[in-house]
Amino acid sequence: MRFQSQKVAYWFFATCMLLLSLQIVYGFIMGFARIGMDGLHDYIPFNTARATHTNLLVVWLLTGFMGAAYYIIPEESDRELYSVKLAYIQLISWVVVGVVAIVGFHFNWWEGRKFLEIPRPLDYLVVVNVLTFLFNIAMTIWEAKKRSTTQLVLFFGLLCAALLYLPGMIYFDNQTLDSYFRWWVVHLWVEGVWELIMGGILAFLLIKLTGVDREVIEKWLYVVVGLTFLSGILGTGHHYYWIGTPKYWLMVGGIFSALEPLAFLGMAIWALNMYRKKGKDHPNKIALYWTLGSAMMSFIGAGFLGFAHTWPAVNQWTHGTLVTAMHGHLAFWGAYAMLVLAVISYAMPNMTGRKLFTGMSGYLAFWASNIGMLGMTGALAVAGITQVYLERKLGMDFLVVQKEIIFHFYGMLLAATLFTIGITYFIVDFIRHGLPSNEALGKNVGDLD
Amino acid sequence: MLSKSQARAFFLGGTFLFSAIFVFLTIDSVRQNDTRTNAQNLTEDVLKGKEIWEKNNCMGCHTLLGEGAYYAPDLTKVVERRGVSWIDVFLDDPQAMFPGERKMVKYNFTKEEKGQVIAFLDWVGKIDANGWPPKPNIPVDSIATAVPSQTTANVVKVAQPEKFSQLCVACHAVGGKGGNVGPALDHVGSKFDADYLNRWLIDPQAIKPGTNMPKLPLSDTERKDIVTYLSALK
């Protein structure tokens, strides 16, 4: 850690850990409901658990991005954060809004639009909050001693993410238009500007961990995020096949979705090549595992598994089945969850001065959670493909088919248990690091740049 | 090899070009929207129905136009599939209609609210969704030819009453078609006489306490027609 104000990132990361734990709890509630153990139905019906599970994911990832930005931007700008106090105010209000939203879900208070369930009044608070965050980051960059591509890409990504939240706040009478503009937020976030944020964070980590020349890494950063937008913007079309929009979206969405894996492939090749070119080994191997792992898993989960069912002729059968849930799990895990965990793994030793990455538990966390997540994806894949055949191709009744695939949810729960063990190791390590200390100021553990 | 400024030009140029195309296609999609979604049929009831749909986060379990949570059936074509009267009965007590199955929250909608939800779903079902959902395209017969069907109904002289096809088939099968929550009714006429069937339909609980069969809202004529039909299933 070079600057004292970077310490604020710790509290964002700690919030991440808490929200991730809660997200897993709600995941289990849904998993058990699917095998018929829905004893909580009267208190937490499936729609509550579902809204909580997905919104917690969004909130903890955004919290992680904010923490990452608070850690990275001072270092890239070579100065302290514009205002530490503002950062704390922003975190606290962010958590308050999040908690109110989650509690509200349990009392039937929500907007009822998939992924954007947060009620409208809270939406306004989110906007104010994110503007505060962006102001703080922008002022830091504005008064920075140096400019870097990584810094600007990261900021541009965060800014676009904030702007693209707005179309989700317009009310439409018409379900088709409602859905159309909801995807402006959801798709253009996860398959657009979040990838920009991902690219920025990845570039920072690669610079620190591999020691490859900044100019080389940042050049390829432009190429990778260029590919992302080239494919991702019109790739939104794969959500527009069957919701009442014109037929040309089948062609536009099909072609550009087919290109989307290229962006992720680019990301994976980029990361691996930079690793290959490294000068010497960085001691924090675990951070490197998560960084390279994220680049590769995002290609498998977001790129390949997305590609597997966005072609219109395939999608007409898989649309709205568990195949989507299968893709969603590995995509979010690989692209964003692993990346946030990578930043945390890199930043914690720097902030606290404790080199816990030498132990075994970091590796256990990495492998158990990854194998667990692959297992969950596999279980959902088999369940999803079976569902497509029985329900869609043969025309069997929905509930009959659901009984046929119960077995795979036992598998999913087992894999989820392994995943949880991995995450538990991660969180225990996080806690063992302790609080950031001023003694760790001025030195980064083993950085190669 | 590519220089950094060329890479930046690729990023900025690509982003600008494809954003522009996207905005252009969006304008055209919005322009065509009224026709494709029959916006003229967006009555007060439909809009109220959409509000109820969102207020209760129905998409947290159900799927609509293929978007949702995959925990409960896709409701895009539900009005066409189940019919208004079935949905009307179902919403009163979802669990009574699918006992021991996946649970749905009992919302205690008023008669009016139920009508609004149904109006909304009916409107959604008529959106031009480019032919989605597709009809099943693997004929079950082609797989099952080797196995003699056990549920082939005898030739029934009495036509199936309308209410039967609206309500009863959700749980019971006749001739292999229908739900499997309740027993198949292919030979029910030889097991029970008309009087018993009649009493059963009036109040299932009175005949067999604890049964999962709900008491259905049937008029005398409707009940009589169903009993006549069931008695013919021998």
XYZ file of C-alpha atoms in Angstrom, chain B residues 21-234:
214
model
C -26.107 1.364 -34.962
C -27.631 0.202 -31.684
C -29.385 3.527 -31.132
C -30.662 3.492 -34.711
C -32.067 -0.050 -34.337
C -33.620 0.946 -31.019
C -35.458 3.845 -32.628
C -36.784 1.510 -35.302
C -37.800 -1.139 -32.737
C -39.699 1.421 -30.686
C -41.382 2.668 -33.873
C -42.634 -0.839 -34.703
C -43.550 -1.647 -31.136
C -47.185 -0.540 -31.101
C -48.074 -2.797 -34.015
C -46.133 -5.822 -32.833
C -47.516 -5.706 -29.309
C -51.091 -4.600 -30.149
C -50.650 -1.498 -28.032
C -54.250 -0.491 -28.840
C -55.357 -3.339 -26.572
C -53.536 -1.994 -23.537
C -56.683 -1.415 -21.543
C -56.887 -0.137 -18.003
C -57.224 -3.739 -16.823
C -54.077 -4.839 -18.639
C -52.056 -2.004 -17.105
C -53.418 -2.737 -13.640
C -52.562 -6.379 -14.224
C -48.984 -5.442 -15.050
C -48.793 -3.442 -11.832
C -50.010 -6.414 -9.796
C -47.548 -8.642 -11.670
C -44.654 -6.365 -10.728
C -45.814 -5.476 -7.231
C -45.704 -9.133 -6.251
C -42.522 -9.937 -8.159
C -44.214 -12.773 -10.030
C -41.082 -12.977 -12.178
C -39.210 -14.099 -9.076
C -40.599 -17.581 -9.764
C -42.457 -17.484 -13.060
C -41.077 -16.788 -16.463
C -42.725 -14.468 -18.987
C -41.629 -14.258 -22.609
C -38.840 -16.537 -21.469
C -37.557 -14.085 -18.871
C -37.766 -14.854 -15.210
C -36.669 -17.319 -12.613
C -37.448 -20.748 -14.148
C -38.917 -21.988 -10.849
C -42.506 -21.899 -12.033
C -43.989 -22.268 -15.530
C -43.590 -19.736 -18.313
C -46.871 -17.840 -18.486
C -46.559 -16.317 -21.956
C -49.314 -18.497 -23.409
C -51.026 -19.467 -20.167
C -54.413 -18.006 -21.094
C -54.403 -19.946 -24.342
C -53.166 -23.105 -22.590
C -55.299 -23.174 -19.440
C -58.190 -20.873 -20.183
C -59.570 -18.018 -18.133
C -61.749 -20.069 -15.791
C -58.940 -22.376 -14.743
C -56.588 -19.498 -13.900
C -59.434 -17.857 -12.023
C -59.918 -20.912 -9.804
C -56.194 -21.534 -9.509
C -55.387 -18.051 -8.192
C -57.829 -18.471 -5.306
C -55.730 -21.217 -3.802
C -52.740 -22.293 -5.886
C -51.759 -25.077 -3.547
C -55.177 -26.678 -3.639
C -54.813 -27.085 -7.380
C -51.385 -28.676 -7.189
C -51.326 -30.376 -3.796
C -47.935 -31.531 -2.602
C -46.239 -29.822 -5.505
C -44.055 -26.763 -5.774
C -45.684 -24.023 -3.707
C -47.006 -20.689 -4.825
C -47.826 -17.817 -2.489
C -51.546 -17.391 -1.883
C -52.128 -13.752 -2.728
C -55.836 -13.380 -1.860
C -56.567 -11.372 -4.985
C -60.032 -9.928 -5.319
C -62.221 -10.978 -8.232
C -61.298 -7.723 -9.938
C -57.564 -8.157 -9.423
C -57.694 -11.686 -10.776
C -59.409 -10.337 -13.874
C -56.682 -7.733 -14.288
C -53.864 -10.265 -13.971
C -55.590 -12.476 -16.530
C -56.128 -9.499 -18.862
C -52.417 -8.709 -18.654
C -51.370 -12.295 -19.341
C -53.860 -12.506 -22.193
C -52.367 -9.376 -23.766
C -48.805 -10.696 -23.344
C -49.793 -13.955 -25.015
C -50.803 -12.072 -28.145
C -47.540 -10.155 -28.604
C -45.803 -11.030 -31.885
C -42.804 -12.802 -30.356
C -41.362 -14.127 -33.614
C -43.087 -17.468 -33.191
C -41.901 -18.125 -29.650
C -42.473 -20.415 -27.829
C -42.024 -23.041 -30.550
C -44.285 -26.083 -30.646
C -42.689 -29.327 -29.456
C -41.065 -30.913 -32.506
C -40.252 -34.429 -31.395
C -43.493 -36.441 -31.592
C -43.913 -38.499 -28.426
C -45.508 -41.293 -30.452
C -42.287 -41.856 -32.354
C -40.531 -42.687 -29.101
C -43.320 -44.634 -27.464
C -44.374 -46.890 -30.365
C -42.718 -49.919 -28.854
C -44.601 -49.588 -25.585
C -48.340 -50.230 -25.725
C -50.074 -47.306 -24.136
C -51.860 -48.248 -20.947
C -54.008 -45.219 -20.786
C -55.853 -45.505 -24.057
C -59.405 -44.576 -23.271
C -62.262 -46.593 -24.642
C -64.337 -44.969 -27.273
C -66.397 -42.483 -25.349
C -69.820 -41.686 -26.639
C -70.238 -38.580 -24.540
C -68.311 -35.494 -25.620
C -65.957 -33.940 -23.079
C -67.752 -31.037 -21.355
C -66.116 -27.665 -21.724
C -65.563 -27.215 -17.984
C -63.843 -30.589 -17.829
C -61.297 -29.545 -20.429
C -60.811 -26.234 -18.664
C -60.402 -27.404 -15.085
C -60.100 -31.140 -14.593
C -57.396 -31.901 -17.168
C -54.940 -29.736 -15.254
C -54.581 -32.605 -12.778
C -56.289 -35.634 -14.348
C -55.509 -37.397 -17.595
C -57.950 -39.018 -19.968
C -56.568 -41.033 -22.827
C -53.039 -40.062 -21.889
C -53.736 -36.356 -22.163
C -53.799 -34.137 -19.100
C -51.995 -33.680 -15.802
C -50.673 -36.361 -13.509
C -51.297 -34.745 -10.141
C -54.501 -36.702 -9.644
C -55.228 -40.234 -10.898
C -56.054 -40.867 -14.552
C -59.804 -41.009 -15.119
C -59.946 -43.456 -18.019
C -62.019 -46.078 -16.206
C -63.571 -43.985 -13.480
C -67.077 -44.765 -14.731
C -66.748 -48.439 -13.939
C -65.362 -47.775 -10.456
C -67.962 -45.309 -9.180
C -71.609 -44.719 -9.900
C -73.061 -41.403 -10.960
C -74.429 -40.602 -7.523
C -71.041 -41.019 -5.877
C -69.310 -38.942 -8.538
C -71.896 -36.238 -8.076
C -71.436 -36.134 -4.296
C -67.668 -36.205 -4.785
C -67.772 -33.147 -7.015
C -70.030 -31.244 -4.630
C -67.572 -31.591 -1.774
C -64.569 -33.894 -2.037
C -63.639 -33.309 1.611
C -67.003 -34.615 2.841
C -66.478 -37.941 1.080
C -62.810 -38.380 1.792
C -61.442 -36.071 4.484
C -57.890 -34.981 3.737
C -58.127 -35.473 0.010
C -56.099 -33.172 -2.163
C -58.938 -32.622 -4.587
C -60.214 -29.035 -4.314
C -63.854 -28.071 -4.236
C -64.424 -26.573 -7.667
C -66.882 -23.802 -8.502
C -69.302 -25.665 -10.779
C -72.894 -24.820 -11.556
C -75.471 -27.619 -11.279
C -75.609 -28.055 -15.038
C -71.848 -28.110 -15.382
C -71.577 -30.699 -12.628
C -74.264 -32.831 -14.207
C -72.493 -32.749 -17.569
C -69.210 -33.774 -16.002
C -70.828 -36.631 -14.057
C -72.490 -37.892 -17.249
C -69.166 -37.744 -19.034
C -67.253 -39.470 -16.240
C -69.854 -42.224 -15.995
C -69.279 -42.981 -19.656
C -65.552 -43.558 -19.068
C -65.641 -47.320 -18.559
